[in-house]
Coordinates of N, CA and C in Angstrom, one line a residue:
X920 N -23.2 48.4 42.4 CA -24.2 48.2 41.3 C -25.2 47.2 41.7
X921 N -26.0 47.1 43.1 CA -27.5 46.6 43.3 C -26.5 44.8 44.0
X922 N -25.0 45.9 44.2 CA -24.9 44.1 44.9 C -24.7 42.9 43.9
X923 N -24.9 43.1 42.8 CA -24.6 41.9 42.2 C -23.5 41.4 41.0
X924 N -23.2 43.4 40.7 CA -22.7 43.2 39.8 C -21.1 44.3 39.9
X925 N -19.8 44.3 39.5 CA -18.7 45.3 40.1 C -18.4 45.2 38.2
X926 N -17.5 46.4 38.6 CA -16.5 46.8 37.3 C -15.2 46.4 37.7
X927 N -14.4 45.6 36.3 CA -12.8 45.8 36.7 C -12.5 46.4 35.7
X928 N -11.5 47.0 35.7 CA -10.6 47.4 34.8 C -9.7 46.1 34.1
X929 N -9.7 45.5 33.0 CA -9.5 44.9 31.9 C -8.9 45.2 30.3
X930 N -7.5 45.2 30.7 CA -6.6 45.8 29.4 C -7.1 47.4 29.2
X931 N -7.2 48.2 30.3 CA -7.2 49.9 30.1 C -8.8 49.6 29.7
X932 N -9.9 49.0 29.8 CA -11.2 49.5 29.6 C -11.8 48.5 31.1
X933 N -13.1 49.2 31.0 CA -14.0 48.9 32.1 C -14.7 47.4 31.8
X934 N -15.2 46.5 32.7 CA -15.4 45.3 32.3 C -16.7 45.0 33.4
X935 N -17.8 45.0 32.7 CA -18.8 45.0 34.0 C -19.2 43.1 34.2
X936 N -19.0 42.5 35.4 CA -19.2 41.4 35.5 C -20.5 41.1 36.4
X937 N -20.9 39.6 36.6 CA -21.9 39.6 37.6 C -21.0 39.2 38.5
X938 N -21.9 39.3 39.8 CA -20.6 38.6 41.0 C -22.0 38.0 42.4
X939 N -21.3 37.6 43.3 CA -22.2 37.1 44.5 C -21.4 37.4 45.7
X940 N -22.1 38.4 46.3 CA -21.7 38.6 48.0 C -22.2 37.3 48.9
X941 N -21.0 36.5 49.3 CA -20.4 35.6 49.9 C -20.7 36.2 51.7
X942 N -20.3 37.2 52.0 CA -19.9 37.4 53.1 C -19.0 39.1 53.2
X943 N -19.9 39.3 54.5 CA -19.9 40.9 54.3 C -18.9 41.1 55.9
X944 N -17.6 41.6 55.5 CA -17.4 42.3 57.0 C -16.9 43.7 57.3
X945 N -16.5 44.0 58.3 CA -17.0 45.7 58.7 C -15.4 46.1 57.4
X946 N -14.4 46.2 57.4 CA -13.5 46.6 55.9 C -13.5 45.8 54.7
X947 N -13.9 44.1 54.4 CA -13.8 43.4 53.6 C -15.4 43.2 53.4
X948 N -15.3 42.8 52.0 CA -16.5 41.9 51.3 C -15.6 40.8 50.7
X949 N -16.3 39.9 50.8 CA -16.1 38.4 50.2 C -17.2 38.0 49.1
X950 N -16.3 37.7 48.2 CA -17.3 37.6 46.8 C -16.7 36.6 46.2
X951 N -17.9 36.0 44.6 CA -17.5 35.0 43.9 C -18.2 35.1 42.8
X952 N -17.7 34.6 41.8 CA -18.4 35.0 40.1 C -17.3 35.1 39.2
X953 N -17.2 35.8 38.1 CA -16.4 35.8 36.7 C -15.6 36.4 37.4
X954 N -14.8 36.1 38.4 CA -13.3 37.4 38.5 C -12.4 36.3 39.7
X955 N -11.0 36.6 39.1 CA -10.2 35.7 39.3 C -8.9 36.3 40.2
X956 N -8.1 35.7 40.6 CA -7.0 36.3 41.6 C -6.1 37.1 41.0
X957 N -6.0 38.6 41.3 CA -5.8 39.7 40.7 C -6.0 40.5 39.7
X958 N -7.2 40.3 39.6 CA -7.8 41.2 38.7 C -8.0 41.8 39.8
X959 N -8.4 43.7 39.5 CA -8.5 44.8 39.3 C -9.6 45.0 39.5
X960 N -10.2 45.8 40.8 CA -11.7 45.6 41.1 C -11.9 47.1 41.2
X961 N -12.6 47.6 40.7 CA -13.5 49.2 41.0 C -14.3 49.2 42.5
X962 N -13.4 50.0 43.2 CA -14.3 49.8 44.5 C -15.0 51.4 44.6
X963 N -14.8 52.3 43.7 CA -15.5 53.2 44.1 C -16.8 53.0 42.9
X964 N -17.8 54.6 43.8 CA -18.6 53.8 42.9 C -18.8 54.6 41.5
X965 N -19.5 54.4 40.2 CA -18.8 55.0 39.0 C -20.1 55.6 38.6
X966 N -20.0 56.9 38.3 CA -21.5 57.1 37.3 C -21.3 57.8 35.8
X967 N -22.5 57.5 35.2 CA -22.6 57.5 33.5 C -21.2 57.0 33.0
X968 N -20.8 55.9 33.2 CA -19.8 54.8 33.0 C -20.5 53.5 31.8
X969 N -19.9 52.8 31.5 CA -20.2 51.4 30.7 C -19.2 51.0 30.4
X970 N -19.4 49.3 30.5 CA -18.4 48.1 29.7 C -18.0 49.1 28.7
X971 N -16.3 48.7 28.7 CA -15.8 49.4 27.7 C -15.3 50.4 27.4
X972 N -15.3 51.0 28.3 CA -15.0 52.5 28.1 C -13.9 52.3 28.8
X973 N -12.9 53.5 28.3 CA -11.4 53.0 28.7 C -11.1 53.7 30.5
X974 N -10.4 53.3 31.1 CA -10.1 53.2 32.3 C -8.5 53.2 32.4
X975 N -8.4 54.1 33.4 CA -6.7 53.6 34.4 C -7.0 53.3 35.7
X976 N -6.6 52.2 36.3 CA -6.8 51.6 37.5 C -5.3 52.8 38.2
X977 N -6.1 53.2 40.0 CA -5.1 53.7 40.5 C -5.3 52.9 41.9
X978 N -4.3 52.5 42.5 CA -4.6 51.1 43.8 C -4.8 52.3 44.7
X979 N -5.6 51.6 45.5 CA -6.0 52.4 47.2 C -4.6 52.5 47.6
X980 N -5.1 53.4 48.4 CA -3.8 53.2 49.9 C -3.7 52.2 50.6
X981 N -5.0 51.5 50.6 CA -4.5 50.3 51.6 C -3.5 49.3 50.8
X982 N -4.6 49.3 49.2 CA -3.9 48.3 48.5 C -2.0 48.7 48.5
X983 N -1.8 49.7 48.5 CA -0.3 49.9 48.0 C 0.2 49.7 49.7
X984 N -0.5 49.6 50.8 CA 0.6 49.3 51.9 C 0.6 47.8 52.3
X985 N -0.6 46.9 51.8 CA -0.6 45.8 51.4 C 0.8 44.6 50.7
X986 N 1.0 45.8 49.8 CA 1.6 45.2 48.7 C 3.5 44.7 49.6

């Protein structure tokens, strides 16, 4: 969303924040702004979406071999 801004998912709804790309590498982005260690980040991208609207987060594959 133009780089500045991501959606989390937040108690089963969407939560649009601002944020700052820190540092970009070829699988990770590095960021900073309103979102805190483990929250729930939208990495795909979402259309005709908005704050609010209800959501189920489902983790990547990477994230669940991470875990």
């Amino acid at each position: 969303y133009n780089e500045s801004f991501v959606y989390l998912v937040k108690n089963k709804k969407l939560d649009f924040r601002k944020i700052d790309v820190v540092r970009r590498q070829a699988e990770n982005v590095i960021v900073t702004g309103n979102i805190q260690n483990g929250d729930t980040l939208v990495t795909d991208l979402l259309q005709g979406v908005a704050s609010g609207m209800p959501a189920i987060a489902r983790l990547s594959e990477q994230s669940e071999g991470e875990r």
